[in-house]
GROMACS .gro file of C-alpha atoms in nm:
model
  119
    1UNK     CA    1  10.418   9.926   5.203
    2UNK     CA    2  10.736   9.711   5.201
    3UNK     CA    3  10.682   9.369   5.392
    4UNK     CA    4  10.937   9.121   5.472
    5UNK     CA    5  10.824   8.744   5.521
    6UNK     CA    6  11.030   8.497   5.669
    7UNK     CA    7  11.018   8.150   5.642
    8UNK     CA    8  11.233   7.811   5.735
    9UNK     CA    9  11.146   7.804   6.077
   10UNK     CA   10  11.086   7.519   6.346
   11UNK     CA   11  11.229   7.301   6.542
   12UNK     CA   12  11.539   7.045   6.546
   13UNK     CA   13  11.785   6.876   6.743
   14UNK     CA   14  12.133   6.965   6.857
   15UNK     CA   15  12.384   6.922   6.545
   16UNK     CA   16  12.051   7.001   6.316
   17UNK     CA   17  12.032   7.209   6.012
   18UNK     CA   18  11.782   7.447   5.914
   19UNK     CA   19  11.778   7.706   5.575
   20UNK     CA   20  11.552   8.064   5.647
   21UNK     CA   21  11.474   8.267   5.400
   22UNK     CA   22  11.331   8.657   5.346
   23UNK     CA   23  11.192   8.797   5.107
   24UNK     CA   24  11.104   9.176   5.063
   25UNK     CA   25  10.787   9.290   4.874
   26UNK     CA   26  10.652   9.621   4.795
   27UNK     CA   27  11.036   9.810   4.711
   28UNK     CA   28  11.140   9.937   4.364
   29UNK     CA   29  11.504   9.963   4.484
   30UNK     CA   30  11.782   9.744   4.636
   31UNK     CA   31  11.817   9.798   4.967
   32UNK     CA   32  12.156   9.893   5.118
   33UNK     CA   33  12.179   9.588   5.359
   34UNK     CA   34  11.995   9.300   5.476
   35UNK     CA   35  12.010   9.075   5.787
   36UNK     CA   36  11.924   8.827   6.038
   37UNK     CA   37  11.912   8.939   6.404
   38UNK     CA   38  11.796   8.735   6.713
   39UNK     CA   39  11.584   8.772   7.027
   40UNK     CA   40  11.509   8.561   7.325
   41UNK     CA   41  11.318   8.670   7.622
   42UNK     CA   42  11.463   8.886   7.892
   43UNK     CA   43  11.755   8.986   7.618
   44UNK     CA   44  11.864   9.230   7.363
   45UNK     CA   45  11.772   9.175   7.008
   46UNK     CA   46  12.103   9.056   6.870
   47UNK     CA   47  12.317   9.066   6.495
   48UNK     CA   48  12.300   8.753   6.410
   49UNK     CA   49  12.433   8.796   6.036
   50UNK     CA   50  12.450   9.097   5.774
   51UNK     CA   51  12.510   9.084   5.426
   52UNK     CA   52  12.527   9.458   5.211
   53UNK     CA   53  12.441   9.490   4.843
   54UNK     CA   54  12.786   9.428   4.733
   55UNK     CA   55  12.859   9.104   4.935
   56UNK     CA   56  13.022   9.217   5.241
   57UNK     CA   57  12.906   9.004   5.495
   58UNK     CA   58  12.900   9.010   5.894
   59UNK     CA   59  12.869   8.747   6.191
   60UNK     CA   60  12.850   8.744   6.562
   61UNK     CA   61  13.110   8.523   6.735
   62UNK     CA   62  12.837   8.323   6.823
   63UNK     CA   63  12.789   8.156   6.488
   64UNK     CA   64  13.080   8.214   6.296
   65UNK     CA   65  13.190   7.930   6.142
   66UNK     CA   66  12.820   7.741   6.139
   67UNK     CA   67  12.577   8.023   6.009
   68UNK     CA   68  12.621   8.129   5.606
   69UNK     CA   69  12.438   8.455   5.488
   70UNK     CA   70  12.329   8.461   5.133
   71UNK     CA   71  12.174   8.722   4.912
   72UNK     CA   72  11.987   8.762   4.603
   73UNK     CA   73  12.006   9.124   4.517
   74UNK     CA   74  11.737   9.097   4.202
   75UNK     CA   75  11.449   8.946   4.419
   76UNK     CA   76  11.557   9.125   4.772
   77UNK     CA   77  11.624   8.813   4.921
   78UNK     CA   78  11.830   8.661   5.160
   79UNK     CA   79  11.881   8.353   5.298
   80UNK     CA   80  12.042   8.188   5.640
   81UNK     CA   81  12.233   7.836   5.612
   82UNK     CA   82  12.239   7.770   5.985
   83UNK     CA   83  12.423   7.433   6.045
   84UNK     CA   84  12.568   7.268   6.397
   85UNK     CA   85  12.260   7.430   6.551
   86UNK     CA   86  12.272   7.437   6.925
   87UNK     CA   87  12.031   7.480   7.189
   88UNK     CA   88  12.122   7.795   7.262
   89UNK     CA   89  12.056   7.957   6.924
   90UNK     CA   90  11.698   7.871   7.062
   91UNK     CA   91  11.484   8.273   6.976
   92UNK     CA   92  11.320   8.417   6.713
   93UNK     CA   93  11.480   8.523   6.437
   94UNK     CA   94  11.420   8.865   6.247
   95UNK     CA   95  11.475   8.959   5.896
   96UNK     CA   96  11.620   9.314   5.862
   97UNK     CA   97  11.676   9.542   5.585
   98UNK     CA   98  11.814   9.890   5.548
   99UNK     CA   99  11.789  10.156   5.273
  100UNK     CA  100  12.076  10.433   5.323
  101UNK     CA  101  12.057  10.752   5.109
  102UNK     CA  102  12.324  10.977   5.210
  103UNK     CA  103  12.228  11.093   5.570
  104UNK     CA  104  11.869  10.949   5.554
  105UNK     CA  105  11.805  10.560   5.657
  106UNK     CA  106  11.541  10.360   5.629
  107UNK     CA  107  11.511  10.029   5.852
  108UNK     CA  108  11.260   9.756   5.827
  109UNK     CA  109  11.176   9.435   6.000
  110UNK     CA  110  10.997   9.095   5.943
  111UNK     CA  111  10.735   8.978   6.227
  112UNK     CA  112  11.007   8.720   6.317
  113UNK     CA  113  11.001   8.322   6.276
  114UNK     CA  114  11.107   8.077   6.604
  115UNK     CA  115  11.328   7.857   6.550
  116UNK     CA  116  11.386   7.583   6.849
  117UNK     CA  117  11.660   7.371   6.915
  118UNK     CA  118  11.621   7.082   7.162
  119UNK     CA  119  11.589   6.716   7.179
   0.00000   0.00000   0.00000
């Protein structure tokens, strides 16, 4: 019943900008967690960025520094601020979020959104 949509994807040049965004329908609660991992062909799904209910956030070396997580906890949103995009960050991009209760966890993931970097 819960969905998660992303949205902000396409394609820009070296140096570019883009904002993505998730939202998560169908939940009563506020999930534990909620991220943005990465996948190209021939390659592991990767973290890309984390961010838990209470503002902890998360990064992989690879975008530390360019990337900002965001979060609004109300609406089960978050949001990804990726700036100095290069072509390498080039894969689809997957919202994640988890629900943790005690031992029992719950993970979910969006259908993914490309984003392209190239000129």
């Amino acid at each position: 019943q819960v969905q998660l949509v992303e949205t902000g994807g396409g394609s820009v040049q070296p140096g570019g900008s883009l904002r993505l965004s998730c939202a998560a329908s169908g939940s009563s609660f506020t999930f534990d967690s909620m991220g943005w991992y990465r996948q190209v062909p021939g390659k592991q799904r990767e973290l890309v960025a984390e961010i838990t209910s209470t503002r902890v956030t998360r990064y992989s070396d690879s975008v530390k520094g360019r990337f900002t997580i965001s979060g609004d906890n109300a609406n089960n949103t978050v949001f990804l601020q990726m700036n100095s995009l290069k072509p390498e960050d080039t894969a689809v991009y997957y919202c994640n979020a988890i629900r943790r209760i005690f031992a029992y966890t719950r993970n979910y993931w969006g259908q993914g959104t490309q984003v392209t970097v190239s000129s």
